[in-house]
Amino acid sequence: IATEEPLNPIKHDTKKGKLRYVANIFPHKGYIWNYGALPQTWEDPNHTDNLTGCCGDNDPIDVCEIGSKVRSFGEIVQVKVLGVLGLIDEGETDWKIIAISADDPEAQKIHGKYFYIDDVKKHKPGYLEATIDWFQLYKVPDGKPENHFAFNGEFKNKDFAVEIIKSTHEHWKALLHKKVDGGAIKCTNILVSGSPFCCSEEDARSIVQSVRMF
């Protein structure tokens, strides 16, 4: 999600002018879930999270969707929130929501009233442990140190996760209503009533049409 471009298009990530790819972390190959984000959320880099002691990473909140279907880039998926992992990535708070597509065959098996995350351990043994391993090591091939976790790597339950989502949604609302400084983030939108960044559909269409396609 190119947050520094108008209307935040989805495009291949770059770093230092080069296309960015995720490394293979043995025995995993690439991402081990469908990796996406929740719209209308923002981890504020100027806000110190009182749970982690670190500021946000300036991005929407990430989602690891653990369903059986491999999703397409840009696909919109309704998910069932199961829990959350508190990653500390290079000193920044980077929450990882664990979720499963609402229409996935296994979604109905994960039905504990409060502890969906325990059902994940039951029906997908080893998956959460692999998730910890992946996030801890994924930047090591780039010469960076291992990542760390809040709560000693404990996955918090769905109620905890929902509160994190609500909090990052409030930060997003503050950003879209210019109550906080978003820096280089482009907040142009067509749907948020009362936002000083709101534009017409015609203006949005002009922005899209002005982008050169390669």
Short mmCIF file of N, CA and C in Angstrom, two decimals, residues 19-199:
data_model
loop_
_atom_site.label_atom_id
_atom_site.label_comp_id
_atom_site.label_asym_id
_atom_site.label_seq_id
_atom_site.Cartn_x
_atom_site.Cartn_y
_atom_site.Cartn_z
N LEU A 19 13.30 -3.11 -6.31
CA LEU A 19 12.13 -3.89 -5.92
C LEU A 19 12.46 -4.71 -4.69
N ARG A 20 11.52 -4.79 -3.78
CA ARG A 20 11.74 -5.50 -2.52
C ARG A 20 11.05 -6.85 -2.55
N TYR A 21 11.78 -7.88 -2.15
CA TYR A 21 11.23 -9.23 -2.09
C TYR A 21 11.46 -9.79 -0.68
N VAL A 22 10.56 -10.67 -0.26
CA VAL A 22 10.73 -11.30 1.04
C VAL A 22 11.61 -12.53 0.86
N ALA A 23 12.53 -12.73 1.78
CA ALA A 23 13.47 -13.85 1.70
C ALA A 23 12.78 -15.16 2.09
N ASN A 24 13.33 -16.27 1.64
CA ASN A 24 12.89 -17.58 2.09
C ASN A 24 13.57 -17.88 3.41
N ILE A 25 12.80 -18.19 4.43
CA ILE A 25 13.33 -18.53 5.75
C ILE A 25 13.12 -20.03 5.95
N PHE A 26 14.16 -20.79 5.81
CA PHE A 26 14.04 -22.25 5.90
C PHE A 26 13.34 -22.67 7.19
N PRO A 27 12.36 -23.60 7.11
CA PRO A 27 11.94 -24.36 5.92
C PRO A 27 10.80 -23.70 5.14
N HIS A 28 10.52 -22.44 5.43
CA HIS A 28 9.40 -21.75 4.79
C HIS A 28 9.83 -21.15 3.46
N LYS A 29 8.88 -21.00 2.55
CA LYS A 29 9.15 -20.38 1.26
C LYS A 29 8.21 -19.19 1.10
N GLY A 30 8.79 -17.99 1.18
CA GLY A 30 7.97 -16.79 1.09
C GLY A 30 7.04 -16.66 2.29
N TYR A 31 5.95 -15.96 2.10
CA TYR A 31 4.97 -15.79 3.17
C TYR A 31 4.27 -17.11 3.46
N ILE A 32 3.95 -17.35 4.72
CA ILE A 32 3.30 -18.61 5.10
C ILE A 32 1.81 -18.44 5.38
N TRP A 33 1.28 -17.27 5.07
CA TRP A 33 -0.14 -16.97 5.18
C TRP A 33 -0.47 -16.00 4.04
N ASN A 34 -1.73 -15.64 3.90
CA ASN A 34 -2.09 -14.51 3.05
C ASN A 34 -1.81 -13.25 3.88
N TYR A 35 -0.92 -12.41 3.37
CA TYR A 35 -0.47 -11.25 4.15
C TYR A 35 -1.12 -9.99 3.62
N GLY A 36 -1.84 -9.30 4.47
CA GLY A 36 -2.54 -8.10 4.04
C GLY A 36 -2.64 -7.09 5.16
N ALA A 37 -3.64 -6.24 5.09
CA ALA A 37 -3.81 -5.18 6.09
C ALA A 37 -5.28 -4.85 6.25
N LEU A 38 -5.61 -4.27 7.39
CA LEU A 38 -6.97 -3.81 7.63
C LEU A 38 -7.10 -2.36 7.19
N PRO A 39 -8.06 -2.06 6.30
CA PRO A 39 -8.27 -0.66 5.91
C PRO A 39 -8.76 0.15 7.10
N GLN A 40 -8.59 1.44 7.00
CA GLN A 40 -9.05 2.38 8.03
C GLN A 40 -8.39 2.13 9.39
N THR A 41 -7.12 1.73 9.36
CA THR A 41 -6.32 1.63 10.58
C THR A 41 -4.97 2.28 10.31
N TRP A 42 -4.29 2.71 11.38
CA TRP A 42 -2.98 3.35 11.24
C TRP A 42 -2.24 3.23 12.56
N GLU A 43 -1.00 2.75 12.48
CA GLU A 43 -0.16 2.67 13.66
C GLU A 43 0.69 3.94 13.71
N ASP A 44 0.27 4.87 14.54
CA ASP A 44 0.82 6.23 14.61
C ASP A 44 2.28 6.21 15.09
N PRO A 45 3.22 6.69 14.27
CA PRO A 45 4.63 6.69 14.67
C PRO A 45 4.95 7.72 15.75
N ASN A 46 4.00 8.61 16.03
CA ASN A 46 4.19 9.62 17.08
C ASN A 46 3.53 9.22 18.39
N HIS A 47 2.90 8.05 18.40
CA HIS A 47 2.21 7.57 19.59
C HIS A 47 2.93 6.38 20.19
N THR A 48 3.31 6.48 21.45
CA THR A 48 3.97 5.38 22.14
C THR A 48 2.91 4.43 22.69
N ASP A 49 2.92 3.21 22.21
CA ASP A 49 1.97 2.20 22.67
C ASP A 49 2.29 1.84 24.11
N ASN A 50 1.29 1.99 24.99
CA ASN A 50 1.57 1.71 26.41
C ASN A 50 1.71 0.23 26.70
N LEU A 51 1.39 -0.63 25.73
CA LEU A 51 1.54 -2.07 25.92
C LEU A 51 2.93 -2.55 25.51
N THR A 52 3.52 -1.88 24.53
CA THR A 52 4.82 -2.31 24.01
C THR A 52 5.95 -1.36 24.35
N GLY A 53 5.61 -0.11 24.68
CA GLY A 53 6.63 0.89 24.96
C GLY A 53 7.28 1.45 23.72
N CYS A 54 6.75 1.11 22.54
CA CYS A 54 7.32 1.57 21.27
C CYS A 54 6.26 2.30 20.44
N CYS A 55 6.72 3.19 19.57
CA CYS A 55 5.80 3.91 18.69
C CYS A 55 5.35 3.01 17.54
N GLY A 56 4.30 3.43 16.85
CA GLY A 56 3.77 2.66 15.73
C GLY A 56 4.68 2.72 14.51
N ASP A 57 4.41 1.86 13.53
CA ASP A 57 5.30 1.74 12.36
C ASP A 57 4.84 2.54 11.15
N ASN A 58 3.82 3.41 11.33
CA ASN A 58 3.37 4.34 10.29
C ASN A 58 2.64 3.65 9.14
N ASP A 59 2.08 2.48 9.40
CA ASP A 59 1.36 1.72 8.37
C ASP A 59 0.00 1.28 8.89
N PRO A 60 -0.89 0.83 7.99
CA PRO A 60 -2.10 0.15 8.45
C PRO A 60 -1.70 -1.10 9.24
N ILE A 61 -2.61 -1.60 10.05
CA ILE A 61 -2.31 -2.78 10.85
C ILE A 61 -2.31 -4.03 9.95
N ASP A 62 -1.30 -4.88 10.14
CA ASP A 62 -1.11 -6.05 9.27
C ASP A 62 -2.01 -7.22 9.69
N VAL A 63 -2.35 -8.04 8.70
CA VAL A 63 -3.19 -9.22 8.93
C VAL A 63 -2.52 -10.45 8.33
N CYS A 64 -2.44 -11.51 9.11
CA CYS A 64 -2.00 -12.82 8.62
C CYS A 64 -3.25 -13.68 8.52
N GLU A 65 -3.73 -13.88 7.30
CA GLU A 65 -4.94 -14.68 7.09
C GLU A 65 -4.53 -16.13 6.86
N ILE A 66 -5.00 -17.03 7.71
CA ILE A 66 -4.48 -18.40 7.75
C ILE A 66 -5.39 -19.40 7.06
N GLY A 67 -6.28 -18.94 6.20
CA GLY A 67 -7.19 -19.84 5.50
C GLY A 67 -6.49 -20.72 4.49
N SER A 68 -7.25 -21.62 3.88
CA SER A 68 -6.70 -22.62 2.98
C SER A 68 -6.52 -22.13 1.55
N LYS A 69 -7.11 -20.99 1.20
CA LYS A 69 -7.06 -20.48 -0.17
C LYS A 69 -5.98 -19.41 -0.32
N VAL A 70 -5.19 -19.52 -1.39
CA VAL A 70 -4.20 -18.49 -1.70
C VAL A 70 -4.92 -17.33 -2.39
N ARG A 71 -4.83 -16.17 -1.80
CA ARG A 71 -5.57 -15.00 -2.29
C ARG A 71 -4.77 -14.22 -3.33
N SER A 72 -5.48 -13.41 -4.10
CA SER A 72 -4.85 -12.59 -5.13
C SER A 72 -4.46 -11.23 -4.57
N PHE A 73 -3.49 -10.57 -5.21
CA PHE A 73 -3.10 -9.22 -4.81
C PHE A 73 -4.30 -8.29 -4.88
N GLY A 74 -4.52 -7.52 -3.83
CA GLY A 74 -5.59 -6.54 -3.83
C GLY A 74 -6.96 -7.09 -3.53
N GLU A 75 -7.06 -8.39 -3.30
CA GLU A 75 -8.37 -9.00 -3.04
C GLU A 75 -8.89 -8.53 -1.68
N ILE A 76 -10.17 -8.23 -1.64
CA ILE A 76 -10.82 -7.82 -0.39
C ILE A 76 -11.48 -9.04 0.24
N VAL A 77 -11.11 -9.34 1.47
CA VAL A 77 -11.57 -10.56 2.13
C VAL A 77 -12.16 -10.22 3.50
N GLN A 78 -13.37 -10.69 3.75
CA GLN A 78 -13.96 -10.55 5.08
C GLN A 78 -13.35 -11.62 5.98
N VAL A 79 -12.84 -11.23 7.14
CA VAL A 79 -12.15 -12.18 8.00
C VAL A 79 -12.76 -12.25 9.40
N LYS A 80 -12.47 -13.37 10.03
CA LYS A 80 -12.82 -13.60 11.43
C LYS A 80 -11.54 -13.39 12.24
N VAL A 81 -11.54 -12.42 13.14
CA VAL A 81 -10.36 -12.12 13.94
C VAL A 81 -10.17 -13.20 15.00
N LEU A 82 -8.95 -13.73 15.10
CA LEU A 82 -8.68 -14.83 16.03
C LEU A 82 -7.76 -14.41 17.18
N GLY A 83 -6.84 -13.53 16.93
CA GLY A 83 -5.89 -13.12 17.96
C GLY A 83 -4.90 -12.12 17.38
N VAL A 84 -3.83 -11.85 18.13
CA VAL A 84 -2.85 -10.87 17.68
C VAL A 84 -1.49 -11.18 18.29
N LEU A 85 -0.46 -10.87 17.51
CA LEU A 85 0.93 -11.01 17.95
C LEU A 85 1.56 -9.63 17.97
N GLY A 86 2.25 -9.30 19.04
CA GLY A 86 2.89 -7.99 19.17
C GLY A 86 4.34 -8.06 18.73
N LEU A 87 4.61 -7.73 17.47
CA LEU A 87 5.98 -7.73 16.95
C LEU A 87 6.64 -6.38 17.23
N ILE A 88 7.89 -6.43 17.65
CA ILE A 88 8.71 -5.22 17.78
C ILE A 88 9.72 -5.29 16.65
N ASP A 89 9.48 -4.52 15.61
CA ASP A 89 10.27 -4.58 14.37
C ASP A 89 11.17 -3.34 14.29
N GLU A 90 12.46 -3.54 14.49
CA GLU A 90 13.43 -2.45 14.47
C GLU A 90 12.99 -1.31 15.40
N GLY A 91 12.50 -1.68 16.57
CA GLY A 91 12.13 -0.71 17.60
C GLY A 91 10.76 -0.09 17.44
N GLU A 92 9.97 -0.58 16.48
CA GLU A 92 8.63 -0.05 16.25
C GLU A 92 7.56 -1.10 16.58
N THR A 93 6.42 -0.63 17.08
CA THR A 93 5.29 -1.52 17.31
C THR A 93 4.67 -1.91 15.98
N ASP A 94 4.53 -3.21 15.74
CA ASP A 94 4.01 -3.70 14.46
C ASP A 94 3.08 -4.88 14.74
N TRP A 95 1.86 -4.57 15.15
CA TRP A 95 0.90 -5.60 15.50
C TRP A 95 0.57 -6.47 14.29
N LYS A 96 0.44 -7.78 14.52
CA LYS A 96 0.07 -8.74 13.48
C LYS A 96 -1.24 -9.42 13.89
N ILE A 97 -2.32 -9.04 13.22
CA ILE A 97 -3.61 -9.67 13.50
C ILE A 97 -3.63 -11.06 12.87
N ILE A 98 -4.02 -12.06 13.64
CA ILE A 98 -4.20 -13.41 13.12
C ILE A 98 -5.69 -13.58 12.83
N ALA A 99 -6.01 -13.95 11.60
CA ALA A 99 -7.41 -14.04 11.19
C ALA A 99 -7.59 -15.16 10.19
N ILE A 100 -8.85 -15.52 9.95
CA ILE A 100 -9.16 -16.51 8.93
C ILE A 100 -10.35 -16.01 8.12
N SER A 101 -10.32 -16.26 6.84
CA SER A 101 -11.41 -15.83 5.97
C SER A 101 -12.74 -16.37 6.51
N ALA A 102 -13.75 -15.51 6.54
CA ALA A 102 -15.05 -15.90 7.09
C ALA A 102 -15.68 -17.06 6.34
N ASP A 103 -15.34 -17.23 5.06
CA ASP A 103 -15.94 -18.31 4.26
C ASP A 103 -15.03 -19.53 4.15
N ASP A 104 -13.94 -19.55 4.91
CA ASP A 104 -13.04 -20.71 4.86
C ASP A 104 -13.69 -21.91 5.55
N PRO A 105 -13.54 -23.12 5.00
CA PRO A 105 -14.15 -24.31 5.61
C PRO A 105 -13.76 -24.53 7.07
N GLU A 106 -12.55 -24.07 7.44
CA GLU A 106 -12.09 -24.30 8.81
C GLU A 106 -12.51 -23.19 9.77
N ALA A 107 -13.11 -22.13 9.25
CA ALA A 107 -13.48 -21.00 10.10
C ALA A 107 -14.48 -21.41 11.18
N GLN A 108 -15.39 -22.33 10.83
CA GLN A 108 -16.41 -22.76 11.80
C GLN A 108 -15.84 -23.66 12.90
N LYS A 109 -14.67 -24.24 12.63
CA LYS A 109 -14.05 -25.09 13.65
C LYS A 109 -13.40 -24.25 14.75
N ILE A 110 -13.10 -23.03 14.41
CA ILE A 110 -12.44 -22.14 15.37
C ILE A 110 -13.52 -21.28 15.99
N HIS A 111 -14.08 -21.77 17.07
CA HIS A 111 -15.31 -21.17 17.59
C HIS A 111 -15.31 -20.92 19.09
N GLY A 112 -14.14 -21.06 19.76
CA GLY A 112 -14.10 -20.81 21.20
C GLY A 112 -14.63 -19.42 21.52
N LYS A 113 -15.37 -19.29 22.57
CA LYS A 113 -16.02 -18.01 22.88
C LYS A 113 -15.01 -16.89 23.07
N TYR A 114 -13.92 -17.18 23.78
CA TYR A 114 -12.93 -16.15 24.05
C TYR A 114 -11.55 -16.46 23.49
N PHE A 115 -11.26 -17.75 23.28
CA PHE A 115 -9.89 -18.13 22.96
C PHE A 115 -9.80 -18.82 21.61
N TYR A 116 -10.17 -18.09 20.56
CA TYR A 116 -10.04 -18.61 19.20
C TYR A 116 -8.61 -19.06 18.94
N ILE A 117 -7.65 -18.33 19.50
CA ILE A 117 -6.24 -18.62 19.23
C ILE A 117 -5.87 -20.02 19.70
N ASP A 118 -6.52 -20.51 20.76
CA ASP A 118 -6.27 -21.88 21.23
C ASP A 118 -6.79 -22.89 20.23
N ASP A 119 -7.89 -22.57 19.55
CA ASP A 119 -8.43 -23.46 18.52
C ASP A 119 -7.49 -23.54 17.32
N VAL A 120 -6.76 -22.45 17.05
CA VAL A 120 -5.78 -22.48 15.97
C VAL A 120 -4.70 -23.51 16.30
N LYS A 121 -4.25 -23.53 17.53
CA LYS A 121 -3.24 -24.50 17.96
C LYS A 121 -3.76 -25.93 17.80
N LYS A 122 -5.06 -26.09 18.02
CA LYS A 122 -5.66 -27.43 17.94
C LYS A 122 -5.82 -27.89 16.49
N HIS A 123 -6.33 -27.02 15.62
CA HIS A 123 -6.66 -27.41 14.25
C HIS A 123 -5.52 -27.17 13.26
N LYS A 124 -4.57 -26.31 13.62
CA LYS A 124 -3.41 -26.06 12.76
C LYS A 124 -2.14 -26.14 13.60
N PRO A 125 -1.83 -27.33 14.10
CA PRO A 125 -0.67 -27.47 14.98
C PRO A 125 0.62 -27.03 14.32
N GLY A 126 1.40 -26.24 15.06
CA GLY A 126 2.69 -25.77 14.56
C GLY A 126 2.62 -24.46 13.80
N TYR A 127 1.43 -24.03 13.42
CA TYR A 127 1.29 -22.83 12.57
C TYR A 127 1.70 -21.56 13.32
N LEU A 128 1.25 -21.44 14.56
CA LEU A 128 1.59 -20.24 15.33
C LEU A 128 3.08 -20.21 15.67
N GLU A 129 3.63 -21.38 15.96
CA GLU A 129 5.06 -21.46 16.24
C GLU A 129 5.87 -21.07 15.00
N ALA A 130 5.39 -21.50 13.84
CA ALA A 130 6.06 -21.13 12.58
C ALA A 130 5.96 -19.63 12.34
N THR A 131 4.84 -19.04 12.73
CA THR A 131 4.64 -17.60 12.58
C THR A 131 5.65 -16.82 13.42
N ILE A 132 5.84 -17.25 14.65
CA ILE A 132 6.85 -16.64 15.52
C ILE A 132 8.23 -16.74 14.87
N ASP A 133 8.57 -17.93 14.41
CA ASP A 133 9.87 -18.19 13.80
C ASP A 133 10.07 -17.28 12.58
N TRP A 134 9.04 -17.17 11.75
CA TRP A 134 9.14 -16.38 10.52
C TRP A 134 9.39 -14.91 10.83
N PHE A 135 8.57 -14.33 11.71
CA PHE A 135 8.72 -12.91 12.01
C PHE A 135 10.02 -12.60 12.77
N GLN A 136 10.48 -13.54 13.53
CA GLN A 136 11.73 -13.31 14.25
C GLN A 136 12.93 -13.23 13.31
N LEU A 137 12.88 -14.01 12.23
CA LEU A 137 14.06 -14.18 11.38
C LEU A 137 14.01 -13.52 10.00
N TYR A 138 12.86 -12.99 9.59
CA TYR A 138 12.70 -12.65 8.17
C TYR A 138 13.62 -11.53 7.68
N LYS A 139 14.18 -10.74 8.57
CA LYS A 139 15.10 -9.68 8.14
C LYS A 139 16.57 -10.06 8.30
N VAL A 140 16.82 -11.20 8.88
CA VAL A 140 18.21 -11.64 9.08
C VAL A 140 18.97 -11.79 7.76
N PRO A 141 18.33 -12.35 6.69
CA PRO A 141 19.05 -12.44 5.41
C PRO A 141 19.51 -11.09 4.85
N ASP A 142 18.91 -10.00 5.31
CA ASP A 142 19.31 -8.66 4.86
C ASP A 142 20.40 -8.07 5.75
N GLY A 143 20.93 -8.90 6.67
CA GLY A 143 21.98 -8.44 7.55
C GLY A 143 21.50 -7.71 8.79
N LYS A 144 20.20 -7.80 9.07
CA LYS A 144 19.64 -7.13 10.24
C LYS A 144 19.48 -8.12 11.39
N PRO A 145 19.38 -7.63 12.63
CA PRO A 145 19.23 -8.53 13.78
C PRO A 145 17.85 -9.17 13.83
N GLU A 146 17.71 -10.18 14.65
CA GLU A 146 16.41 -10.82 14.86
C GLU A 146 15.43 -9.83 15.48
N ASN A 147 14.16 -9.99 15.14
CA ASN A 147 13.12 -9.17 15.75
C ASN A 147 12.75 -9.73 17.13
N HIS A 148 12.05 -8.90 17.89
CA HIS A 148 11.60 -9.29 19.22
C HIS A 148 10.08 -9.14 19.30
N PHE A 149 9.50 -9.58 20.41
CA PHE A 149 8.05 -9.58 20.55
C PHE A 149 7.64 -9.03 21.91
N ALA A 150 6.49 -8.38 21.91
CA ALA A 150 5.86 -8.01 23.17
C ALA A 150 5.31 -9.28 23.83
N PHE A 151 5.18 -9.26 25.12
CA PHE A 151 4.59 -10.38 25.89
C PHE A 151 5.34 -11.70 25.66
N ASN A 152 6.66 -11.58 25.40
CA ASN A 152 7.50 -12.78 25.20
C ASN A 152 6.97 -13.69 24.09
N GLY A 153 6.36 -13.07 23.08
CA GLY A 153 5.88 -13.85 21.94
C GLY A 153 4.56 -14.55 22.17
N GLU A 154 3.85 -14.19 23.21
CA GLU A 154 2.54 -14.81 23.48
C GLU A 154 1.48 -14.20 22.55
N PHE A 155 0.70 -15.06 21.92
CA PHE A 155 -0.42 -14.59 21.11
C PHE A 155 -1.57 -14.21 22.03
N LYS A 156 -2.08 -13.00 21.88
CA LYS A 156 -3.21 -12.55 22.68
C LYS A 156 -4.51 -12.93 21.98
N ASN A 157 -5.59 -13.02 22.78
CA ASN A 157 -6.85 -13.54 22.24
C ASN A 157 -7.60 -12.51 21.39
N LYS A 158 -8.74 -12.94 20.86
CA LYS A 158 -9.47 -12.11 19.90
C LYS A 158 -10.01 -10.83 20.53
N ASP A 159 -10.40 -10.85 21.80
CA ASP A 159 -10.88 -9.63 22.43
C ASP A 159 -9.76 -8.59 22.51
N PHE A 160 -8.57 -9.05 22.85
CA PHE A 160 -7.41 -8.18 22.90
C PHE A 160 -7.15 -7.61 21.50
N ALA A 161 -7.23 -8.48 20.49
CA ALA A 161 -6.99 -8.07 19.10
C ALA A 161 -7.99 -7.01 18.66
N VAL A 162 -9.25 -7.19 19.02
CA VAL A 162 -10.29 -6.23 18.62
C VAL A 162 -10.00 -4.85 19.23
N GLU A 163 -9.51 -4.83 20.47
CA GLU A 163 -9.18 -3.55 21.10
C GLU A 163 -8.02 -2.87 20.37
N ILE A 164 -7.05 -3.65 19.92
CA ILE A 164 -5.95 -3.09 19.14
C ILE A 164 -6.47 -2.51 17.82
N ILE A 165 -7.38 -3.22 17.19
CA ILE A 165 -7.97 -2.74 15.94
C ILE A 165 -8.73 -1.43 16.18
N LYS A 166 -9.51 -1.38 17.24
CA LYS A 166 -10.26 -0.16 17.56
C LYS A 166 -9.32 1.02 17.80
N SER A 167 -8.24 0.76 18.51
CA SER A 167 -7.27 1.82 18.81
C SER A 167 -6.63 2.36 17.54
N THR A 168 -6.20 1.45 16.64
CA THR A 168 -5.56 1.90 15.39
C THR A 168 -6.57 2.55 14.46
N HIS A 169 -7.84 2.19 14.59
CA HIS A 169 -8.89 2.87 13.82
C HIS A 169 -9.05 4.31 14.29
N GLU A 170 -8.97 4.53 15.61
CA GLU A 170 -9.07 5.89 16.13
C GLU A 170 -7.90 6.74 15.67
N HIS A 171 -6.71 6.15 15.61
CA HIS A 171 -5.55 6.88 15.10
C HIS A 171 -5.75 7.24 13.63
N TRP A 172 -6.34 6.33 12.88
CA TRP A 172 -6.63 6.59 11.46
C TRP A 172 -7.62 7.74 11.32
N LYS A 173 -8.65 7.75 12.14
CA LYS A 173 -9.65 8.83 12.07
C LYS A 173 -9.00 10.19 12.37
N ALA A 174 -8.11 10.19 13.37
CA ALA A 174 -7.41 11.44 13.70
C ALA A 174 -6.55 11.89 12.52
N LEU A 175 -5.93 10.94 11.85
CA LEU A 175 -5.10 11.25 10.68
C LEU A 175 -5.94 11.84 9.55
N LEU A 176 -7.08 11.21 9.26
CA LEU A 176 -7.93 11.65 8.14
C LEU A 176 -8.62 12.98 8.42
N HIS A 177 -8.72 13.35 9.70
CA HIS A 177 -9.35 14.63 10.04
C HIS A 177 -8.31 15.67 10.45
N LYS A 178 -7.04 15.36 10.13
CA LYS A 178 -5.92 16.29 10.31
C LYS A 178 -5.74 16.73 11.76
N LYS A 179 -6.03 15.82 12.69
CA LYS A 179 -5.82 16.11 14.10
C LYS A 179 -4.42 15.73 14.55
N VAL A 180 -3.73 14.96 13.70
CA VAL A 180 -2.33 14.60 13.95
C VAL A 180 -1.55 14.79 12.66
N ASP A 181 -0.24 14.87 12.77
CA ASP A 181 0.61 15.07 11.61
C ASP A 181 0.96 13.73 10.98
N GLY A 182 0.52 13.55 9.73
CA GLY A 182 0.79 12.30 9.04
C GLY A 182 2.06 12.32 8.22
N GLY A 183 2.82 13.41 8.29
CA GLY A 183 4.06 13.47 7.54
C GLY A 183 3.81 13.36 6.05
N ALA A 184 4.49 12.40 5.41
CA ALA A 184 4.42 12.24 3.95
C ALA A 184 3.21 11.44 3.48
N ILE A 185 2.40 10.95 4.41
CA ILE A 185 1.24 10.13 4.02
C ILE A 185 0.22 10.99 3.25
N LYS A 186 -0.25 10.45 2.14
CA LYS A 186 -1.29 11.12 1.36
C LYS A 186 -2.65 10.60 1.81
N CYS A 187 -3.49 11.51 2.28
CA CYS A 187 -4.78 11.11 2.85
C CYS A 187 -5.95 11.38 1.92
N THR A 188 -5.66 11.65 0.65
CA THR A 188 -6.73 11.90 -0.33
C THR A 188 -7.73 10.76 -0.33
N ASN A 189 -9.01 11.08 -0.25
CA ASN A 189 -10.05 10.04 -0.20
C ASN A 189 -11.35 10.60 -0.75
N ILE A 190 -12.29 9.70 -1.02
CA ILE A 190 -13.60 10.15 -1.55
C ILE A 190 -14.76 9.79 -0.62
N LEU A 191 -14.46 9.14 0.52
CA LEU A 191 -15.54 8.58 1.33
C LEU A 191 -15.66 9.13 2.75
N VAL A 192 -14.61 9.76 3.27
CA VAL A 192 -14.61 10.16 4.68
C VAL A 192 -15.22 11.54 4.83
N SER A 193 -16.48 11.59 5.23
CA SER A 193 -17.20 12.85 5.38
C SER A 193 -16.53 13.72 6.44
N GLY A 194 -16.33 14.98 6.12
CA GLY A 194 -15.73 15.92 7.06
C GLY A 194 -14.22 15.94 7.03
N SER A 195 -13.62 15.06 6.25
CA SER A 195 -12.16 15.05 6.15
C SER A 195 -11.70 16.17 5.22
N PRO A 196 -10.72 16.97 5.63
CA PRO A 196 -10.22 18.05 4.74
C PRO A 196 -9.52 17.49 3.51
N PHE A 197 -9.24 16.19 3.50
CA PHE A 197 -8.57 15.56 2.37
C PHE A 197 -9.56 14.94 1.37
N CYS A 198 -10.85 15.07 1.65
CA CYS A 198 -11.86 14.43 0.81
C CYS A 198 -11.95 15.15 -0.54
N CYS A 199 -12.02 14.35 -1.61
CA CYS A 199 -12.14 14.93 -2.94
C CYS A 199 -13.32 14.28 -3.66
#
